[in-house]
Short mmCIF file of C-alpha atoms in Angstrom, two decimals:
data_model
loop_
_atom_site.label_atom_id
_atom_site.label_comp_id
_atom_site.label_asym_id
_atom_site.label_seq_id
_atom_site.Cartn_x
_atom_site.Cartn_y
_atom_site.Cartn_z
CA MET L 1 22.05 114.34 93.38
CA SER L 2 24.11 115.04 90.28
CA LEU L 3 23.95 118.72 89.41
CA PRO L 4 24.35 120.13 85.87
CA GLU L 5 27.29 122.29 84.83
CA THR L 6 25.87 125.81 84.78
CA ILE L 7 28.83 128.11 85.51
CA LEU L 8 31.89 128.94 83.41
CA GLN L 9 34.67 130.44 85.49
CA PHE L 10 37.77 132.19 84.13
CA GLY L 11 40.45 131.84 86.79
CA ALA L 12 41.50 129.01 89.10
CA GLY L 13 43.19 131.13 91.74
CA ASN L 14 42.83 131.09 95.50
CA PHE L 15 40.39 133.98 95.78
CA LEU L 16 37.53 132.61 93.68
CA ARG L 17 37.99 129.16 95.16
CA ALA L 18 37.56 130.55 98.70
CA PHE L 19 34.88 133.04 97.73
CA ALA L 20 32.38 132.42 94.92
CA ASP L 21 33.16 128.70 94.57
CA LEU L 22 32.66 128.19 98.31
CA PHE L 23 29.38 130.14 98.27
CA ILE L 24 28.13 128.10 95.33
CA ALA L 25 29.08 124.86 97.11
CA GLU L 26 27.04 125.97 100.11
CA ALA L 27 24.14 127.11 97.93
CA ASN L 28 24.20 123.72 96.18
CA ARG L 29 23.32 122.13 99.54
CA GLY L 30 20.14 124.23 99.74
CA ASP L 31 16.72 124.02 98.13
CA ASP L 32 17.65 125.86 94.91
CA PRO L 33 21.15 124.70 93.90
CA PRO L 34 22.81 126.84 91.21
CA GLY L 35 24.87 123.96 89.78
CA LYS L 36 28.45 123.02 89.02
CA ILE L 37 31.40 125.10 87.82
CA VAL L 38 33.71 124.49 84.86
CA VAL L 39 36.97 126.34 85.52
CA VAL L 40 39.19 127.71 82.74
CA GLN L 41 42.85 128.33 83.52
CA SER L 42 44.77 130.51 81.08
CA THR L 43 48.14 131.00 82.80
CA GLY L 44 49.84 127.66 83.18
CA ILE L 45 48.14 124.31 83.52
CA GLU L 46 49.24 123.08 86.95
CA ARG L 47 46.23 124.35 88.92
CA ALA L 48 43.76 122.89 86.43
CA GLU L 49 45.49 119.54 86.61
CA ALA L 50 45.45 119.62 90.43
CA ILE L 51 41.72 120.43 90.45
CA ASN L 52 40.99 117.51 88.11
CA ARG L 53 43.12 115.09 90.14
CA ALA L 54 41.09 116.06 93.20
CA GLY L 55 37.80 115.61 91.38
CA GLY L 56 37.08 119.32 91.93
CA ARG L 57 36.99 118.80 95.73
CA TYR L 58 39.11 120.73 98.23
CA HIS L 59 38.92 122.43 101.63
CA VAL L 60 38.87 126.02 102.88
CA ALA L 61 40.10 126.71 106.40
CA VAL L 62 37.95 129.59 107.67
CA ARG L 63 39.89 131.17 110.52
CA GLY L 64 39.83 134.41 112.43
CA VAL L 65 37.85 136.44 114.91
CA GLN L 66 34.25 137.39 114.19
CA ASP L 67 31.93 139.23 116.57
CA GLY L 68 34.46 138.73 119.34
CA GLU L 69 34.52 134.94 118.89
CA VAL L 70 37.35 132.82 117.51
CA VAL L 71 36.36 130.99 114.33
CA ASP L 72 38.36 127.96 113.22
CA GLU L 73 36.45 125.64 110.91
CA THR L 74 37.22 123.71 107.75
CA VAL L 75 34.69 123.70 104.93
CA VAL L 76 34.49 121.25 102.02
CA VAL L 77 34.11 122.88 98.60
CA ASP L 78 32.77 120.57 95.89
CA SER L 79 31.19 122.99 93.43
CA ILE L 80 33.79 122.52 90.65
CA SER L 81 33.01 119.80 88.14
CA ARG L 82 36.22 120.01 86.08
CA ALA L 83 38.98 122.36 84.98
CA LEU L 84 40.10 123.14 81.44
CA HIS L 85 43.31 124.68 80.12
CA ALA L 86 42.59 127.45 77.61
CA GLY L 87 45.76 126.86 75.63
CA THR L 88 45.14 123.17 74.92
CA GLN L 89 41.39 122.66 75.48
CA TRP L 90 39.82 125.74 73.93
CA ASP L 91 37.47 123.63 71.80
CA GLU L 92 36.06 122.15 75.02
CA VAL L 93 35.62 125.63 76.48
CA LEU L 94 33.61 126.72 73.45
CA ALA L 95 31.62 123.49 73.49
CA PHE L 96 30.56 124.10 77.10
CA ALA L 97 29.78 127.74 76.28
CA SER L 98 27.26 126.48 73.71
CA THR L 99 25.30 124.24 76.09
CA LEU L 100 21.71 124.87 77.14
CA GLU L 101 22.56 124.60 80.86
CA LEU L 102 25.13 127.42 81.07
CA ARG L 103 23.72 130.34 83.10
CA TRP L 104 26.65 132.25 84.62
CA ILE L 105 30.16 133.37 83.66
CA LEU L 106 32.48 134.30 86.55
CA SER L 107 35.99 135.71 86.38
CA ASN L 108 38.87 136.99 88.44
CA THR L 109 41.76 137.85 86.16
CA THR L 110 42.95 140.75 88.43
CA GLU L 111 43.12 144.34 87.21
CA ALA L 112 45.71 143.31 84.61
CA GLY L 113 43.11 141.16 82.84
CA PHE L 114 41.06 144.17 81.77
CA THR L 115 43.16 144.96 78.71
CA LEU L 116 43.11 144.11 75.03
CA ASP L 117 46.00 142.58 73.12
CA ASP L 118 47.11 143.33 69.57
CA ALA L 119 47.64 139.61 69.07
CA ASP L 120 43.85 139.27 69.02
CA ALA L 121 43.36 141.50 66.00
CA VAL L 122 41.85 138.63 64.00
CA ARG L 123 39.42 136.01 65.29
CA GLY L 124 40.95 132.55 65.04
CA ASP L 125 40.29 128.99 66.15
CA ASP L 126 42.76 129.04 69.06
CA ALA L 127 42.25 130.68 72.41
CA PRO L 128 42.65 134.46 72.22
CA VAL L 129 45.35 136.10 74.33
CA SER L 130 43.37 138.69 76.32
CA PHE L 131 40.54 137.90 78.72
CA PRO L 132 38.01 140.22 76.99
CA ALA L 133 38.72 138.47 73.68
CA LYS L 134 38.32 135.05 75.30
CA LEU L 135 35.01 136.16 76.77
CA LEU L 136 33.86 137.52 73.41
CA ALA L 137 34.74 134.24 71.71
CA VAL L 138 32.76 132.33 74.33
CA LEU L 139 29.72 134.59 73.97
CA LEU L 140 29.84 134.42 70.18
CA ALA L 141 29.96 130.62 70.33
CA ARG L 142 26.87 130.70 72.54
CA TYR L 143 25.07 133.17 70.30
CA GLU L 144 25.87 131.15 67.19
CA ALA L 145 24.50 128.03 68.92
CA GLY L 146 21.18 129.83 69.40
CA GLN L 147 21.31 129.70 73.20
CA ALA L 148 19.94 132.15 75.78
CA GLY L 149 21.98 134.96 77.28
CA VAL L 150 23.96 134.48 80.48
CA ILE L 151 24.73 136.41 83.66
CA VAL L 152 28.26 137.84 83.58
CA LEU L 153 29.82 138.36 87.03
CA PRO L 154 33.40 139.68 86.78
CA CYS L 155 34.93 139.59 90.28
CA GLU L 156 37.95 141.74 89.43
CA LEU L 157 38.40 144.58 91.90
CA ILE L 158 37.60 147.32 89.39
CA GLU L 159 34.92 149.96 89.76
CA ASN L 160 31.94 149.27 87.49
CA ASN L 161 33.70 146.04 86.58
CA ALA L 162 30.93 144.56 84.45
CA ALA L 163 30.27 147.80 82.55
CA ARG L 164 33.99 148.21 81.85
CA LEU L 165 34.35 144.61 80.78
CA LEU L 166 31.39 144.97 78.41
CA GLU L 167 33.02 148.04 76.88
CA LEU L 168 36.24 146.08 76.29
CA VAL L 169 34.25 143.25 74.73
CA LYS L 170 32.59 145.76 72.41
CA GLN L 171 35.98 147.18 71.41
CA GLN L 172 37.20 143.67 70.67
CA ALA L 173 34.00 143.00 68.71
CA ALA L 174 34.78 146.01 66.52
CA ARG L 175 38.19 144.51 65.76
CA TRP L 176 36.53 141.28 64.70
CA SER L 177 33.75 143.06 62.74
CA VAL L 178 31.10 141.24 64.78
CA GLU L 179 27.64 141.59 63.24
CA ASP L 180 25.17 143.99 64.85
CA ALA L 181 22.70 141.25 65.82
CA ALA L 182 25.36 139.34 67.75
CA LEU L 183 26.55 142.49 69.49
CA ALA L 184 22.97 143.36 70.45
CA TRP L 185 22.55 139.86 71.91
CA ILE L 186 25.74 140.24 73.94
CA THR L 187 24.70 143.66 75.21
CA ASP L 188 20.99 143.16 75.81
CA GLU L 189 20.34 139.45 76.32
CA CYS L 190 23.21 138.95 78.75
CA ARG L 191 23.07 140.55 82.22
CA TRP L 192 26.32 142.31 83.06
CA LEU L 193 26.36 142.73 86.86
CA ASN L 194 28.70 145.24 88.49
CA ASN L 195 29.74 143.77 91.81
CA LEU L 196 32.15 144.14 94.73
CA VAL L 197 33.96 141.29 96.45
CA ASP L 198 35.52 141.45 99.91
CA ARG L 199 37.31 138.61 101.67
CA ILE L 200 40.95 138.17 102.64
CA VAL L 201 42.30 134.92 101.19
CA PRO L 202 45.98 134.60 102.07
CA GLY L 203 46.60 131.23 100.41
CA THR L 204 47.76 127.91 101.86
CA PRO L 205 47.75 127.85 105.68
CA ARG L 206 51.13 127.31 107.30
CA LEU L 207 49.77 124.70 109.72
CA HIS L 208 46.69 122.54 109.19
CA TYR L 209 45.85 118.89 109.68
CA LEU L 210 44.87 118.53 105.99
CA LEU L 211 48.06 119.98 104.51
CA ALA L 212 49.53 116.60 103.64
CA GLU L 213 46.43 115.26 101.89
CA ASP L 214 44.86 118.30 100.21
CA PRO L 215 47.22 120.23 97.90
CA LEU L 216 44.37 122.65 97.11
CA LEU L 217 43.74 123.59 100.75
CA ILE L 218 43.43 127.35 101.24
CA ALA L 219 42.68 129.67 104.14
CA ALA L 220 40.16 132.50 104.31
CA GLU L 221 38.97 134.90 106.98
CA PRO L 222 35.41 134.56 108.35
CA PHE L 223 34.42 137.96 106.93
CA ALA L 224 32.89 137.75 103.46
CA PHE L 225 30.86 140.31 101.53
CA TRP L 226 29.63 140.25 97.93
CA ALA L 227 27.65 143.28 96.76
CA ILE L 228 25.66 142.86 93.53
CA GLU L 229 24.51 146.02 91.77
CA ASP L 230 21.04 144.79 90.86
CA PRO L 231 18.11 144.53 93.28
CA ARG L 232 17.18 141.24 91.57
CA GLY L 233 20.45 139.71 92.72
CA CYS L 234 22.67 137.38 90.73
CA GLY L 235 20.41 134.36 90.31
CA PHE L 236 21.38 132.46 93.45
CA GLU L 237 21.31 133.36 97.13
CA HIS L 238 23.85 133.24 99.95
CA PRO L 239 24.13 135.07 103.30
CA ALA L 240 27.28 136.86 102.10
CA ILE L 241 25.49 138.34 99.07
CA THR L 242 23.86 141.78 99.23
CA ALA L 243 21.79 142.91 96.26
CA THR L 244 21.42 146.68 95.91
CA ASP L 245 20.82 149.32 93.26
CA ASP L 246 24.16 151.09 93.89
CA ILE L 247 27.43 149.60 95.13
CA SER L 248 29.62 152.66 94.55
CA SER L 249 30.03 153.62 98.23
CA TYR L 250 30.85 150.02 99.19
CA TYR L 251 33.43 149.89 96.43
CA LEU L 252 35.00 153.21 97.36
CA ARG L 253 35.36 152.31 101.03
CA LYS L 254 36.75 148.83 100.47
CA VAL L 255 39.20 149.64 97.68
CA ARG L 256 40.58 152.82 99.22
CA ILE L 257 40.89 151.50 102.80
CA LEU L 258 41.43 147.73 102.84
CA ASN L 259 43.04 147.26 99.44
CA GLY L 260 44.78 150.62 99.62
CA ALA L 261 46.35 149.60 102.93
CA HIS L 262 47.45 146.28 101.42
CA SER L 263 49.21 147.96 98.50
CA ALA L 264 50.69 150.64 100.76
CA LEU L 265 52.26 147.86 102.84
CA VAL L 266 53.77 146.37 99.70
CA CYS L 267 55.40 149.74 99.03
CA ARG L 268 56.53 150.36 102.60
CA ALA L 269 57.06 146.99 104.29
CA LEU L 270 58.21 144.61 101.57
CA PRO L 271 61.46 146.54 100.87
CA LEU L 272 62.24 146.22 104.60
CA GLY L 273 62.14 142.45 104.40
CA ILE L 274 58.77 142.16 106.15
CA GLU L 275 56.98 139.19 104.62
CA THR L 276 53.38 139.19 105.91
CA VAL L 277 50.55 141.63 106.57
CA ARG L 278 50.35 140.66 110.24
CA GLU L 279 54.09 141.20 110.72
CA ALA L 280 53.73 144.62 109.10
CA VAL L 281 50.87 145.85 111.32
CA GLU L 282 52.70 144.55 114.42
CA HIS L 283 56.02 146.12 113.38
CA PRO L 284 57.06 148.98 115.72
CA GLU L 285 57.58 151.40 112.82
CA VAL L 286 55.38 150.16 109.99
CA GLY L 287 52.32 149.51 112.15
CA PRO L 288 52.02 153.09 113.47
CA TRP L 289 52.90 154.38 109.99
CA LEU L 290 49.98 152.45 108.49
CA GLU L 291 47.55 153.71 111.15
CA LYS L 292 48.66 157.27 110.52
CA LEU L 293 48.30 156.80 106.76
CA LEU L 294 44.79 155.43 107.19
CA PHE L 295 43.43 157.96 109.68
CA THR L 296 45.16 161.15 108.53
CA GLU L 297 45.28 160.72 104.73
CA ILE L 298 42.93 157.98 103.49
CA VAL L 299 39.92 158.24 105.82
CA PRO L 300 39.69 162.08 105.62
CA VAL L 301 39.08 162.05 101.85
CA LEU L 302 36.28 159.49 102.33
CA GLU L 303 34.31 161.36 104.98
CA GLY L 304 30.79 162.05 103.70
CA ARG L 305 31.26 159.76 100.71
CA CYS L 306 30.69 156.37 102.36
CA GLU L 307 29.39 154.95 105.61
CA ASP L 308 31.73 155.19 108.65
CA PRO L 309 35.13 155.05 106.92
CA ALA L 310 36.95 155.37 110.25
CA GLY L 311 35.08 152.38 111.68
CA PHE L 312 35.82 150.35 108.57
CA ALA L 313 39.51 151.30 108.88
CA ARG L 314 39.59 150.08 112.49
CA ALA L 315 37.92 146.82 111.47
CA THR L 316 40.43 146.49 108.63
CA LEU L 317 43.35 146.69 111.04
CA ASP L 318 41.71 143.98 113.18
CA ARG L 319 41.36 141.80 110.06
CA PHE L 320 45.02 142.39 109.25
CA ARG L 321 45.96 141.15 112.75
CA ASN L 322 44.25 137.80 112.22
CA PRO L 323 46.39 135.45 114.34
CA PHE L 324 45.82 132.49 112.03
CA PHE L 325 47.04 134.15 108.85
CA GLU L 326 50.37 134.51 107.12
CA HIS L 327 49.08 136.75 104.32
CA ARG L 328 52.20 137.23 102.26
CA LEU L 329 52.98 140.67 100.88
CA SER L 330 54.62 139.02 97.88
CA ALA L 331 51.19 137.69 96.85
CA ILE L 332 49.61 141.14 97.20
CA ALA L 333 52.47 142.56 95.11
CA LEU L 334 51.36 140.67 91.99
CA ASN L 335 50.30 143.19 89.30
CA HIS L 336 51.37 145.93 91.71
CA ASP L 337 51.37 148.83 89.24
CA ALA L 338 47.80 148.15 88.15
CA LYS L 339 46.64 147.82 91.74
CA VAL L 340 48.30 151.06 92.86
CA ALA L 341 46.63 152.93 90.02
CA VAL L 342 43.22 151.89 91.40
CA ARG L 343 43.85 151.74 95.14
CA LEU L 344 46.23 154.59 96.02
CA GLN L 345 46.67 157.08 93.18
CA PRO L 346 43.03 158.30 93.33
CA THR L 347 43.40 158.97 97.07
CA LEU L 348 46.48 161.06 96.36
CA ALA L 349 44.54 163.14 93.81
CA ASP L 350 41.50 163.47 96.10
CA TYR L 351 43.63 164.64 99.01
CA ARG L 352 45.30 167.32 96.93
CA GLU L 353 41.95 168.56 95.65
CA ARG L 354 40.20 168.48 99.01
CA PHE L 355 42.92 169.93 101.23
CA GLY L 356 45.11 171.84 98.79
CA ARG L 357 48.34 170.20 99.90
CA GLU L 358 50.34 167.02 99.49
CA PRO L 359 49.54 164.00 101.68
CA GLU L 360 52.97 163.50 103.19
CA LEU L 361 52.97 159.74 103.78
CA LEU L 362 51.17 158.77 100.60
CA SER L 363 53.31 161.04 98.41
CA ASP L 364 56.44 159.63 99.95
CA VAL L 365 55.50 155.98 99.58
CA LEU L 366 54.23 156.36 96.01
CA SER L 367 57.50 157.95 94.94
CA GLY L 368 59.06 154.50 95.28
CA VAL L 369 56.35 152.50 93.51
CA ALA L 370 58.35 151.97 90.33
CA VAL L 371 61.23 150.44 92.29
CA VAL L 372 58.95 148.02 94.13
CA ALA L 373 56.96 147.10 91.04
CA GLY L 374 60.11 146.45 89.06
CA GLY L 375 60.96 143.51 91.29
CA SER L 376 57.49 141.92 91.26
#
């Protein structure tokens, strides 16, 4: 069965391809298929070209330990219809945005994507520079075509990500003097869903029987969790999706513990020449340092604010020890400053407020952030 293109996705990176795109591929095999994805790549063109050469088809190697059992399976992902390059195919992006079938807009532009750019002061015919301006241009094209609102699902790891993205879109709309009716349509007719994503996707596996034939092959851990802050859900179903009226405690626990530990390892282990997360947690000095950081400085500020932070920290260390993965710290180090501001700095402030003293390990490692970030 040929499915319609219903999803516009900003970002062609590994995470979305092993997370939302995989879920959508699996949902498409069910009784209520959501449809196909059109991917937009803004940085470079190579990934978009590779996706198109492959006909939107690639594999995800799901590997790790889950519920005490070793998981090692390879899943076909065929949810992508085509990929477009924003810099050279913006007209095609706007044309798809204006179609009747479009229902969802996904994104993962990292924390760095949630900014405006002075280059977008005036609305033009070419692709805007910033992601919020691109999104606004897409929504305006849809509004001007007289189409229905869409569901906006930003998968960036930012608290209240949809609400913050909507605020940036409104700020950009003010720059462009967007009419009130259009702004009301964007705000009220589109559903902006705060959400939380959680899955470790380290990139291309080092060893796999498909390496030679699938340049888009990526690895992912078995664990996957997608919390949607709306009891109605996001419009399609998958076992990894949890719909709830409040995701704040899930966000707090995941960002402060799992992602905080990742960024702390970039600060501490990468300057030592340690290349992967698993090497770091197995290192005779860095491994114990990370455990101490988690259980004496990060977990204590989360007690009473989320469910079982200590248990989640123990599970996180097990996920970091995944024997199949070579999760490179250099990949985690991308946009390091922005990540540290979300993942570690708030824990530092919370610790000071809660205990009235400096967290020794966190204070020490953050003092060198500028040096690490300068080389990323």
